[in-house]
Amino acid sequence: MVNSHARSDVSSVGPTPSGGPSTALLARALGASPVPTAVLDAGAGLRVVWSNAALDAATGYHPGDLAGVDVLADPRVRVPDPATLRDALREGVAFSPRVVLRRADGAHVPCEAHLAPVDGPTWVVALEDLRALRSERAEHVARVAAEQRERRALALVSRVSDLVMDVDEPHALREIAALLAGEVVAWAGFYLDDRGLWAADGLDPRRPSVRSRPASAHAPGTDPVGDLLAGRVTGPVELDLGAPAPAGSSTAWLVDQLVDGLGEATDGAAPLVLAVPGRRRTVGLLVVRPRGEGGAAGLDAPTRTVLDLTARRVGLSVDNVRLYDREHRLAETLQRAMLPEQGEVDGLDVWTYYSPNGDDAQVGGDWYDVLQLGPDTVGVVVGDVVGHDVEAAAAMGQLRSVVRSSVADATDAGHALDRVDHLVAGMRVPRPASMVLSVLERSAGAWRAGLARAGHLPVLLVREGEASLLQGTGGPLVGFGGGGRSADVVDLLPGDVLVYYTDGLVERRDRSLRDGLAVLVGVAAQVTARDAAGIGEELLARLADAPEDDVAVVVVRVPHDHDDRRGWPSPRQRRWRLPSEPASIARARHAVLRTCQAWDLPDASNAELVVSELVANAVLHGWGHVSLQLHDTGDGLRVEVEDANPTPPVTTDGHPGRVGGFGMTIVERLADWGWRPSRAGKVVWARVRPGALPRPGGEGS
C-alpha cells in the first residue's frame, strides 16, 4: 500500500526517457515490489519522500508514517557510521551500509541498505533483512555439513565393506574397530559368539583360548547382553560398567573384559552394545563408546546408520565364513576318512602323495589306493572324479569302496575293472570319473604289472634313464565299459619305476594336455633320485609348484637286491598336509620317526620332539591346514611347519603365571629355529642338532 503523498512525490522524479515506461507505471511497479524500497532526498539531510507497502509491512508502521522522516536524525533508524554515509552521499556513489531499524513493536531489525543515486539529490534504497539472510546461510551451512557427514558415512561403510571382503585378513575386525574409533566413536571392539563370547580380531572361525562360557538362562532383564545375543531385545544396550550382573552371565563377562581392556577410557559415556546379526541368529556384538556424554541419545543419524550397516555387514561375512568352514570341514573329514594312509608293501618301494587345489574348496575327487592283496600281489588304483566339493568327495568314496571290493580277490586288472563298471552302472554316482587300475604280481622274484585304464591318463614307466607312457589299451569312463575290458601287461625289471598320477600334475591353462605329458616324460627321464620318495619329490618340485587342480601321485619302484640308500644322491624330502586337529600331532610324530628310520638318521627322538611341538603349536594357535616338510640337508634334519596364522611363535619368559610358550623353549634346546612369512600365513623352521637330548644341569645343557 502506498500513501498519496508518496505517490505525488515519486511522480515528480525527473522525466521519462522517450519510448520508456511512464512515471506512473514505474511508481506502481516499485509499489508492488516485495522488496522494501524507499526514495530519499539528500538535499537537506536524508528524508524519505516515498516508501512502498513492503517497507511499511517490514517496519510495522502505517502508510505515511515514514514520509518526511530524516533518516540521519530519526531515533527509529540507527546508522553505525553516519560520517561515512554522508561522505558517500556527497560523492554520489552507490554503496550498502548496515543500519538497524526499530519496528513499531519495538523490535530492532538489522538490515543492509542498498543505496543508489537516481538524479541529483534523489536516491533509491532497498532494504535486506539480515536476519532472514543469516537464517538462510545457516540452513545452507547445515545442509552442507549434513551432506558431508552423509558422504563420510558412505565412504566409511565402503571401507568397511572392503575390509570384510578380505576374509583371509587375520586382523580385519581390529582394523574396522580402529576405523570406527577414528571416525565416529571414541572406542569400538568386536566380540563374536559361538559357544561363548571372545574378543575377535578377524573373521576366521578359530576358537581362542580366552572366551566366556555359553550363557545360561537368567531372570529377564538381569542379563541384557545375553538377551541381545538371544534376540529377546533389539538394542542397542547401554552397559553400566558399575552395575552388578549375575555371575556367569554374558553381561558379567563382557563388563570384566571392558573394564580390563579400556582402563581409564571407561570414564565418560557408557558403552553401547549392538547386535551383529547373521542370517538366522546373532553371531556377535559390536561394542562402542560414544563421544561426549550423550550415550545412545547423543548419536546422530549418520553415526547410527554407520554402526548399524557395519554390524550387519560384519555379521553377514562372519556367517559366510562359518558356513564355508562347516562345509569345508565336512568335506575334509569325508575325504580324510576315504584317503588311505600309506602302508608298507612287501617287496616294493612305494611313495604316495595327495594335495587338493588350494584355490578351490581344498577338497576334490582325486584319490589313490595301494592295497596289499596277498603276499605277492599288490593293487594300485588312481582315480579322478570331476569337481571340488562335498558331492565329488562323496562320489569318490563310493567308487573307492566299489574298487576295493572288486579288486580284493582279482588277479586280472581288466576283469576287476569290468566288475567296477557293472557295480557302478547300478549305482547313482552323481559325477563322471576316470581311473587306472593295476595289479602287480611277483613270481620267482620278478614283478609283472597288469594295467587297465578307464578314461584316465597313461601310467609312466621309467627304466634306466628312459621314460615312456604306457598308452596301451584305453577305454571309456568308469561305469560305461560294457564288459570286455582288457589289461596291458608289463614285465618289470629291478630299478623300474611306475608313476600313477592325475591330470593336476601335468595340466595347465597355458598349455595343452599333450604338451603337459611331454613335459612329464622329459622331467622323469632327468630324475636323479633312486628311491620312490625322492623320485616323487623331484617330480612335484618341477611340475607341481603351483598346481591348478588336485594332484594325486603314486610312485612304485622295483628295488634292486643290492640297494644301499645311504649313498644315493637323491634330494631327500618329505611332505605331509595335515588337518588342524589334535590327531595330527600323533600322525606327524609317526611320520618323522618313519622318515628318520628310512633315511638312517640318528637321534630320531630329538626330531620327533621338535616336530611334535611345532605341529602342536600350529594346531593349537593357528588355523587352516598344517603343512609339514622334512629335508635331509646332509648335515642334519630340517623341519618346516606352515599354518595360516601369520603371528610368529614366542618362547616363554619364565614367569610362573605365563600360559604357553614352553614348547618353543624345548625346540630351542634341541634345534636352531626361526620363522618366515608365507603366502598362506607363516612357516616355522627348525634345524635339529645332532646328538642325544641334552640333560638339564649336565654337560651341554
Tab-separated table of C-alpha atoms in Angstrom, residues 159-544:
chain	number	residue	atom	x	y	z
A	159	ARG	CA	35.863	-49.025	3.537
A	160	VAL	CA	34.248	-51.436	5.986
A	161	SER	CA	32.876	-53.427	3.035
A	162	ASP	CA	36.356	-53.618	1.512
A	163	LEU	CA	37.797	-54.917	4.783
A	164	VAL	CA	35.172	-57.623	5.305
A	165	MET	CA	35.654	-58.778	1.706
A	166	ASP	CA	39.141	-59.997	2.640
A	167	VAL	CA	38.143	-62.909	4.857
A	168	ASP	CA	41.745	-64.126	4.996
A	169	GLU	CA	42.938	-60.910	6.645
A	170	PRO	CA	43.600	-62.014	10.254
A	171	HIS	CA	43.043	-58.550	11.748
A	172	ALA	CA	40.074	-57.357	9.677
A	173	LEU	CA	37.772	-56.737	12.661
A	174	ARG	CA	40.503	-54.940	14.552
A	175	GLU	CA	41.003	-52.624	11.576
A	176	ILE	CA	37.259	-51.992	11.292
A	177	ALA	CA	37.074	-51.179	15.016
A	178	ALA	CA	40.012	-48.770	14.677
A	179	LEU	CA	38.297	-47.173	11.676
A	180	LEU	CA	35.100	-46.594	13.671
A	181	ALA	CA	37.074	-45.228	16.631
A	182	GLY	CA	38.882	-42.790	14.386
A	183	GLU	CA	35.774	-41.533	12.601
A	184	VAL	CA	32.514	-41.766	14.574
A	185	VAL	CA	33.010	-43.063	18.133
A	186	ALA	CA	35.611	-42.874	20.888
A	187	TRP	CA	36.262	-46.648	21.052
A	188	ALA	CA	34.987	-49.801	19.340
A	189	GLY	CA	35.529	-53.552	19.590
A	190	PHE	CA	34.021	-56.783	18.236
A	191	TYR	CA	33.094	-59.883	20.235
A	192	LEU	CA	31.999	-62.987	18.362
A	193	ASP	CA	29.745	-65.670	19.806
A	194	ASP	CA	29.960	-69.381	19.097
A	195	ARG	CA	29.552	-71.449	22.235
A	196	GLY	CA	30.875	-68.485	24.197
A	197	LEU	CA	31.960	-64.878	23.568
A	198	TRP	CA	35.522	-63.888	22.713
A	199	ALA	CA	37.281	-60.712	21.639
A	200	ALA	CA	37.761	-61.081	17.883
A	201	ASP	CA	40.471	-59.697	15.617
A	202	GLY	CA	39.410	-61.344	12.378
A	203	LEU	CA	36.591	-63.172	10.636
A	204	ASP	CA	38.196	-66.601	10.915
A	205	PRO	CA	36.199	-69.250	12.781
A	206	ARG	CA	39.035	-70.420	15.037
A	207	ARG	CA	38.347	-70.915	18.742
A	208	PRO	CA	40.510	-68.753	21.028
A	209	SER	CA	41.606	-69.913	24.437
A	210	VAL	CA	40.130	-66.914	26.318
A	211	ARG	CA	36.382	-66.778	25.956
A	212	SER	CA	33.237	-66.851	28.055
A	213	ARG	CA	31.224	-69.924	28.787
A	214	PRO	CA	27.944	-70.328	26.915
A	215	ALA	CA	25.418	-68.054	28.621
A	216	SER	CA	22.868	-69.807	30.783
A	217	ALA	CA	19.310	-68.653	31.440
A	218	HIS	CA	18.923	-65.724	33.830
A	219	ALA	CA	15.977	-63.728	35.067
A	220	PRO	CA	14.551	-61.375	32.395
A	221	GLY	CA	16.362	-58.038	32.365
A	222	THR	CA	19.281	-59.155	34.540
A	223	ASP	CA	21.489	-60.182	31.609
A	224	PRO	CA	20.958	-57.549	28.887
A	225	VAL	CA	23.899	-58.782	26.795
A	226	GLY	CA	22.555	-62.349	26.896
A	227	ASP	CA	19.105	-61.042	25.928
A	228	LEU	CA	20.699	-59.222	22.977
A	229	LEU	CA	22.510	-62.380	21.823
A	230	ALA	CA	19.327	-64.435	22.174
A	231	GLY	CA	17.302	-61.912	20.164
A	232	ARG	CA	14.960	-61.074	23.053
A	233	VAL	CA	15.870	-57.376	22.719
A	234	THR	CA	16.928	-55.460	19.620
A	235	GLY	CA	19.315	-52.968	21.233
A	236	PRO	CA	21.462	-51.067	21.358
A	237	VAL	CA	22.002	-51.822	25.050
A	238	GLU	CA	23.649	-49.190	27.227
A	239	LEU	CA	26.033	-51.036	29.531
A	240	ASP	CA	26.597	-49.779	33.071
A	241	LEU	CA	30.108	-50.949	33.963
A	242	GLY	CA	29.490	-50.344	37.652
A	243	ALA	CA	26.205	-52.222	37.973
A	244	PRO	CA	26.212	-55.815	39.297
A	245	ALA	CA	25.475	-58.641	36.856
A	246	PRO	CA	24.647	-62.324	37.503
A	247	ALA	CA	27.748	-64.485	37.863
A	248	GLY	CA	28.448	-66.486	34.722
A	249	SER	CA	26.274	-64.251	32.555
A	250	SER	CA	27.348	-62.766	29.242
A	251	THR	CA	26.939	-59.298	30.733
A	252	ALA	CA	29.307	-60.059	33.624
A	253	TRP	CA	31.966	-61.469	31.288
A	254	LEU	CA	31.725	-58.524	28.888
A	255	VAL	CA	31.888	-55.974	31.711
A	256	ASP	CA	35.066	-57.637	33.027
A	257	GLN	CA	36.596	-57.572	29.570
A	258	LEU	CA	35.754	-53.907	29.033
A	259	VAL	CA	36.998	-52.800	32.446
A	260	ASP	CA	40.303	-54.627	31.901
A	261	GLY	CA	40.644	-53.541	28.279
A	262	LEU	CA	39.512	-49.921	28.441
A	263	GLY	CA	41.085	-48.950	31.767
A	264	GLU	CA	40.805	-45.179	32.191
A	265	ALA	CA	38.943	-44.999	28.882
A	266	THR	CA	35.851	-46.235	30.717
A	267	ASP	CA	35.361	-42.703	32.021
A	268	GLY	CA	32.768	-40.786	30.048
A	269	ALA	CA	29.806	-42.144	28.110
A	270	ALA	CA	28.639	-45.657	28.947
A	271	PRO	CA	29.495	-48.287	26.314
A	272	LEU	CA	26.770	-49.249	23.868
A	273	VAL	CA	26.360	-52.870	22.802
A	274	LEU	CA	24.910	-53.557	19.337
A	275	ALA	CA	23.976	-56.964	17.957
A	276	VAL	CA	25.954	-58.302	14.989
A	277	PRO	CA	23.224	-60.228	13.158
A	278	GLY	CA	23.812	-63.251	10.958
A	279	ARG	CA	21.229	-64.899	8.756
A	280	ARG	CA	19.355	-66.762	11.458
A	281	ARG	CA	20.928	-65.711	14.731
A	282	THR	CA	23.103	-63.097	16.339
A	283	VAL	CA	26.730	-64.046	15.687
A	284	GLY	CA	28.392	-61.466	17.901
A	285	LEU	CA	28.462	-57.988	19.385
A	286	LEU	CA	29.786	-54.578	18.394
A	287	VAL	CA	30.674	-52.559	21.485
A	288	VAL	CA	31.266	-48.804	21.124
A	289	ARG	CA	31.833	-45.908	23.493
A	290	PRO	CA	30.207	-42.757	22.058
A	291	ARG	CA	31.958	-39.444	22.086
A	292	GLY	CA	30.813	-36.986	24.744
A	293	GLU	CA	28.301	-37.698	27.477
A	294	GLY	CA	25.132	-38.230	25.486
A	295	GLY	CA	25.209	-42.012	25.325
A	296	ALA	CA	22.823	-43.563	22.837
A	297	ALA	CA	20.795	-40.356	22.657
A	298	GLY	CA	23.920	-38.457	21.601
A	299	LEU	CA	24.439	-40.487	18.425
A	300	ASP	CA	23.343	-38.616	15.330
A	301	ALA	CA	21.537	-40.314	12.453
A	302	PRO	CA	24.629	-40.832	10.218
A	303	THR	CA	26.565	-42.418	13.097
A	304	ARG	CA	23.678	-44.756	13.890
A	305	THR	CA	23.478	-45.700	10.222
A	306	VAL	CA	27.227	-46.395	10.031
A	307	LEU	CA	27.162	-48.563	13.158
A	308	ASP	CA	24.079	-50.465	12.018
A	309	LEU	CA	25.409	-51.143	8.496
A	310	THR	CA	28.835	-52.099	9.859
A	311	ALA	CA	27.298	-54.591	12.285
A	312	ARG	CA	25.131	-56.100	9.542
A	313	ARG	CA	27.944	-56.444	7.010
A	314	VAL	CA	30.326	-57.918	9.546
A	315	GLY	CA	27.599	-60.339	10.673
A	316	LEU	CA	26.942	-61.495	7.120
A	317	SER	CA	30.657	-62.012	6.483
A	318	VAL	CA	31.125	-63.941	9.733
A	319	ASP	CA	28.137	-66.095	8.859
A	320	ASN	CA	29.555	-66.772	5.385
A	321	VAL	CA	32.937	-67.728	6.819
A	322	ARG	CA	31.322	-70.072	9.337
A	323	LEU	CA	29.132	-71.686	6.700
A	324	TYR	CA	32.137	-72.175	4.435
A	325	ASP	CA	34.181	-73.516	7.343
A	326	ARG	CA	31.493	-76.040	8.283
A	327	GLU	CA	31.147	-77.251	4.678
A	328	HIS	CA	34.914	-77.289	4.293
A	329	ARG	CA	35.406	-79.329	7.475
A	330	LEU	CA	32.660	-81.728	6.448
A	331	ALA	CA	34.255	-82.278	3.052
A	332	GLU	CA	37.734	-82.604	4.533
A	333	THR	CA	36.561	-85.063	7.157
A	334	LEU	CA	34.811	-87.098	4.487
A	335	GLN	CA	37.848	-87.114	2.250
A	336	ARG	CA	40.361	-87.832	5.020
A	337	ALA	CA	38.255	-90.812	6.013
A	338	MET	CA	38.471	-92.093	2.439
A	339	LEU	CA	42.101	-91.400	1.543
A	340	PRO	CA	44.324	-94.181	2.871
A	341	GLU	CA	47.470	-93.740	4.881
A	342	GLN	CA	50.478	-95.107	3.072
A	343	GLY	CA	51.216	-98.583	4.368
A	344	GLU	CA	54.209	-100.823	3.923
A	345	VAL	CA	54.184	-103.017	0.790
A	346	ASP	CA	56.319	-106.149	0.743
A	347	GLY	CA	58.947	-106.184	-1.974
A	348	LEU	CA	58.195	-102.750	-3.462
A	349	ASP	CA	59.327	-99.189	-2.747
A	350	VAL	CA	56.084	-97.140	-2.738
A	351	TRP	CA	55.521	-93.405	-2.253
A	352	THR	CA	52.135	-91.649	-2.321
A	353	TYR	CA	51.093	-88.000	-2.379
A	354	TYR	CA	47.828	-86.080	-2.477
A	355	SER	CA	47.182	-82.327	-2.410
A	356	PRO	CA	43.874	-80.569	-3.122
A	357	ASN	CA	43.823	-77.382	-5.125
A	358	GLY	CA	44.201	-74.546	-2.593
A	359	ASP	CA	42.297	-72.093	-4.807
A	360	ASP	CA	39.104	-74.128	-4.647
A	361	ALA	CA	37.335	-75.751	-1.741
A	362	GLN	CA	40.561	-77.639	-0.832
A	363	VAL	CA	38.738	-80.888	-1.348
A	364	GLY	CA	38.118	-82.822	-4.515
A	365	GLY	CA	37.555	-86.144	-6.184
A	366	ASP	CA	41.128	-87.327	-6.816
A	367	TRP	CA	42.164	-90.415	-4.878
A	368	TYR	CA	44.625	-93.248	-4.753
A	369	ASP	CA	44.797	-96.690	-3.155
A	370	VAL	CA	47.689	-99.071	-2.590
A	371	LEU	CA	46.441	-102.475	-1.387
A	372	GLN	CA	48.406	-105.499	-0.263
A	373	LEU	CA	46.105	-108.135	-1.793
A	374	GLY	CA	48.351	-111.048	-0.887
A	375	PRO	CA	51.966	-111.887	-0.045
A	376	ASP	CA	52.953	-111.465	-3.704
A	377	THR	CA	50.084	-109.320	-5.045
A	378	VAL	CA	49.626	-105.551	-4.815
A	379	GLY	CA	46.783	-103.453	-6.179
A	380	VAL	CA	47.367	-99.815	-7.186
A	381	VAL	CA	44.481	-97.503	-8.118
A	382	VAL	CA	44.462	-93.813	-9.035
A	383	GLY	CA	41.176	-92.091	-9.934
A	384	ASP	CA	39.695	-88.677	-10.613
A	385	VAL	CA	36.085	-87.601	-10.041
A	386	VAL	CA	35.012	-84.323	-11.628
A	387	GLY	CA	34.543	-81.480	-9.123
A	388	HIS	CA	35.914	-79.899	-5.930
A	389	ASP	CA	33.091	-80.177	-3.420
A	390	VAL	CA	31.334	-82.485	-0.999
A	391	GLU	CA	29.477	-84.240	-3.807
A	392	ALA	CA	32.758	-85.012	-5.577
A	393	ALA	CA	34.244	-86.374	-2.347
A	394	ALA	CA	31.134	-88.490	-1.758
A	395	ALA	CA	31.282	-89.883	-5.291
A	396	MET	CA	34.971	-90.629	-4.784
A	397	GLY	CA	34.127	-92.524	-1.595
A	398	GLN	CA	31.539	-94.629	-3.375
A	399	LEU	CA	33.917	-95.502	-6.195
A	400	ARG	CA	36.774	-96.274	-3.822
A	401	SER	CA	34.591	-98.724	-1.905
A	402	VAL	CA	33.476	-100.400	-5.131
A	403	VAL	CA	37.052	-100.663	-6.395
A	404	ARG	CA	38.299	-102.146	-3.122
A	405	SER	CA	35.625	-104.810	-3.164
A	406	SER	CA	36.221	-105.574	-6.852
A	407	VAL	CA	39.985	-105.874	-6.691
A	408	ALA	CA	40.202	-107.738	-3.378
A	409	ASP	CA	40.274	-111.212	-4.962
A	410	ALA	CA	41.152	-110.302	-8.553
A	411	THR	CA	44.338	-111.284	-10.334
A	412	ASP	CA	43.497	-109.586	-13.633
A	413	ALA	CA	43.133	-105.796	-13.817
A	414	GLY	CA	40.762	-105.946	-16.816
A	415	HIS	CA	38.317	-108.290	-15.081
A	416	ALA	CA	38.457	-106.152	-11.920
A	417	LEU	CA	37.592	-103.019	-13.926
A	418	ASP	CA	34.715	-104.887	-15.631
A	419	ARG	CA	33.323	-105.667	-12.193
A	420	VAL	CA	33.639	-101.981	-11.207
A	421	ASP	CA	31.726	-100.979	-14.366
A	422	HIS	CA	28.962	-103.450	-13.574
A	423	LEU	CA	28.542	-102.236	-9.989
A	424	VAL	CA	28.765	-98.513	-10.814
A	425	ALA	CA	26.178	-98.857	-13.594
A	426	GLY	CA	23.615	-99.881	-10.981
A	427	MET	CA	24.506	-97.057	-8.604
A	428	ARG	CA	23.593	-93.395	-8.718
A	429	VAL	CA	27.094	-91.947	-8.740
A	430	PRO	CA	26.465	-88.233	-9.429
A	431	ARG	CA	29.776	-87.422	-11.148
A	432	PRO	CA	31.733	-88.959	-14.032
A	433	ALA	CA	35.135	-90.404	-13.132
A	434	SER	CA	38.285	-91.770	-14.715
A	435	MET	CA	40.565	-94.447	-13.270
A	436	VAL	CA	43.643	-96.541	-13.830
A	437	LEU	CA	43.632	-99.918	-12.046
A	438	SER	CA	46.648	-102.158	-11.877
A	439	VAL	CA	47.506	-105.474	-10.271
A	440	LEU	CA	51.198	-106.183	-9.611
A	441	GLU	CA	52.195	-109.825	-9.074
A	442	ARG	CA	55.521	-111.297	-8.036
A	443	SER	CA	56.600	-114.662	-9.419
A	444	ALA	CA	60.042	-116.190	-8.946
A	445	GLY	CA	61.319	-112.865	-7.602
A	446	ALA	CA	60.203	-110.860	-10.655
A	447	TRP	CA	57.285	-108.425	-10.823
A	448	ARG	CA	54.656	-108.195	-13.554
A	449	ALA	CA	52.083	-105.351	-13.781
A	450	GLY	CA	48.645	-105.580	-15.374
A	451	LEU	CA	47.213	-102.140	-16.242
A	452	ALA	CA	43.601	-101.295	-17.169
A	453	ARG	CA	42.500	-97.729	-17.926
A	454	ALA	CA	39.039	-96.154	-17.874
A	455	GLY	CA	39.392	-92.749	-19.489
A	456	HIS	CA	42.483	-91.968	-17.411
A	457	LEU	CA	45.960	-90.703	-18.315
A	458	PRO	CA	48.540	-93.402	-19.115
A	459	VAL	CA	50.957	-94.685	-16.489
A	460	LEU	CA	54.569	-93.522	-16.815
A	461	LEU	CA	57.378	-96.101	-16.912
A	462	VAL	CA	60.950	-95.025	-16.131
A	463	ARG	CA	63.646	-97.607	-16.982
A	464	GLU	CA	67.393	-96.949	-16.956
A	465	GLY	CA	67.013	-93.206	-17.559
A	466	GLU	CA	64.402	-93.610	-20.284
A	467	ALA	CA	60.779	-92.529	-19.660
A	468	SER	CA	57.761	-93.604	-21.693
A	469	LEU	CA	53.979	-93.541	-21.420
A	470	LEU	CA	52.241	-96.920	-21.321
A	471	GLN	CA	49.459	-95.929	-23.683
A	472	GLY	CA	48.240	-99.489	-24.229
A	473	THR	CA	44.541	-100.172	-24.242
A	474	GLY	CA	42.336	-97.369	-23.021
A	475	GLY	CA	38.575	-97.289	-22.551
A	476	PRO	CA	35.553	-95.185	-21.645
A	477	LEU	CA	34.937	-93.636	-18.234
A	478	VAL	CA	34.051	-95.720	-15.213
A	479	GLY	CA	30.583	-97.244	-15.481
A	480	PHE	CA	30.461	-97.096	-19.290
A	481	GLY	CA	32.695	-100.064	-20.141
A	482	GLY	CA	30.020	-102.521	-21.194
A	483	GLY	CA	32.253	-105.541	-20.459
A	484	GLY	CA	35.362	-106.911	-22.085
A	485	ARG	CA	37.911	-104.518	-20.608
A	486	SER	CA	41.446	-105.636	-21.377
A	487	ALA	CA	44.655	-105.069	-19.460
A	488	ASP	CA	48.171	-104.385	-20.730
A	489	VAL	CA	50.866	-106.497	-19.103
A	490	VAL	CA	54.344	-105.134	-18.412
A	491	ASP	CA	57.242	-107.213	-17.056
A	492	LEU	CA	59.167	-105.055	-14.592
A	493	LEU	CA	62.903	-105.146	-14.062
A	494	PRO	CA	64.803	-104.202	-10.902
A	495	GLY	CA	65.064	-100.440	-10.792
A	496	ASP	CA	61.941	-99.861	-12.927
A	497	VAL	CA	59.604	-97.117	-11.759
A	498	LEU	CA	55.849	-96.775	-12.398
A	499	VAL	CA	54.291	-93.337	-11.876
A	500	TYR	CA	50.494	-93.133	-11.481
A	501	TYR	CA	49.044	-89.591	-11.417
A	502	THR	CA	46.018	-87.399	-12.015
A	503	ASP	CA	45.819	-84.555	-14.510
A	504	GLY	CA	46.623	-81.900	-11.872
A	505	LEU	CA	50.281	-82.901	-12.156
A	506	VAL	CA	50.588	-82.008	-15.858
A	507	GLU	CA	47.626	-79.883	-16.937
A	508	ARG	CA	47.970	-76.082	-17.111
A	509	ARG	CA	45.895	-73.298	-18.642
A	510	ASP	CA	48.784	-72.116	-20.799
A	511	ARG	CA	49.499	-75.472	-22.457
A	512	SER	CA	47.670	-78.456	-23.840
A	513	LEU	CA	47.407	-81.787	-22.051
A	514	ARG	CA	49.572	-83.408	-24.720
A	515	ASP	CA	52.328	-80.853	-24.099
A	516	GLY	CA	51.998	-81.462	-20.369
A	517	LEU	CA	52.532	-85.191	-20.853
A	518	ALA	CA	55.604	-84.466	-22.976
A	519	VAL	CA	56.993	-82.297	-20.173
A	520	LEU	CA	56.327	-85.104	-17.675
A	521	VAL	CA	58.252	-87.599	-19.828
A	522	GLY	CA	61.168	-85.193	-20.182
A	523	VAL	CA	61.334	-84.400	-16.462
A	524	ALA	CA	61.051	-88.071	-15.438
A	525	ALA	CA	63.948	-89.011	-17.720
A	526	GLN	CA	66.191	-86.500	-15.928
A	527	VAL	CA	65.328	-87.534	-12.372
A	528	THR	CA	68.458	-88.332	-10.348
A	529	ALA	CA	66.757	-89.789	-7.287
A	530	ARG	CA	66.898	-93.548	-6.801
A	531	ASP	CA	64.135	-94.139	-4.299
A	532	ALA	CA	60.405	-93.760	-4.853
A	533	ALA	CA	60.065	-90.848	-2.424
A	534	GLY	CA	62.972	-88.957	-3.980
A	535	ILE	CA	61.575	-89.503	-7.470
A	536	GLY	CA	58.153	-88.281	-6.368
A	537	GLU	CA	59.584	-85.202	-4.679
A	538	GLU	CA	61.608	-84.293	-7.776
A	539	LEU	CA	58.550	-84.612	-9.988
A	540	LEU	CA	56.493	-82.433	-7.643
A	541	ALA	CA	59.229	-79.813	-7.327
A	542	ARG	CA	59.497	-79.429	-11.097
A	543	LEU	CA	55.882	-79.957	-12.143
A	544	ALA	CA	53.544	-79.091	-9.266
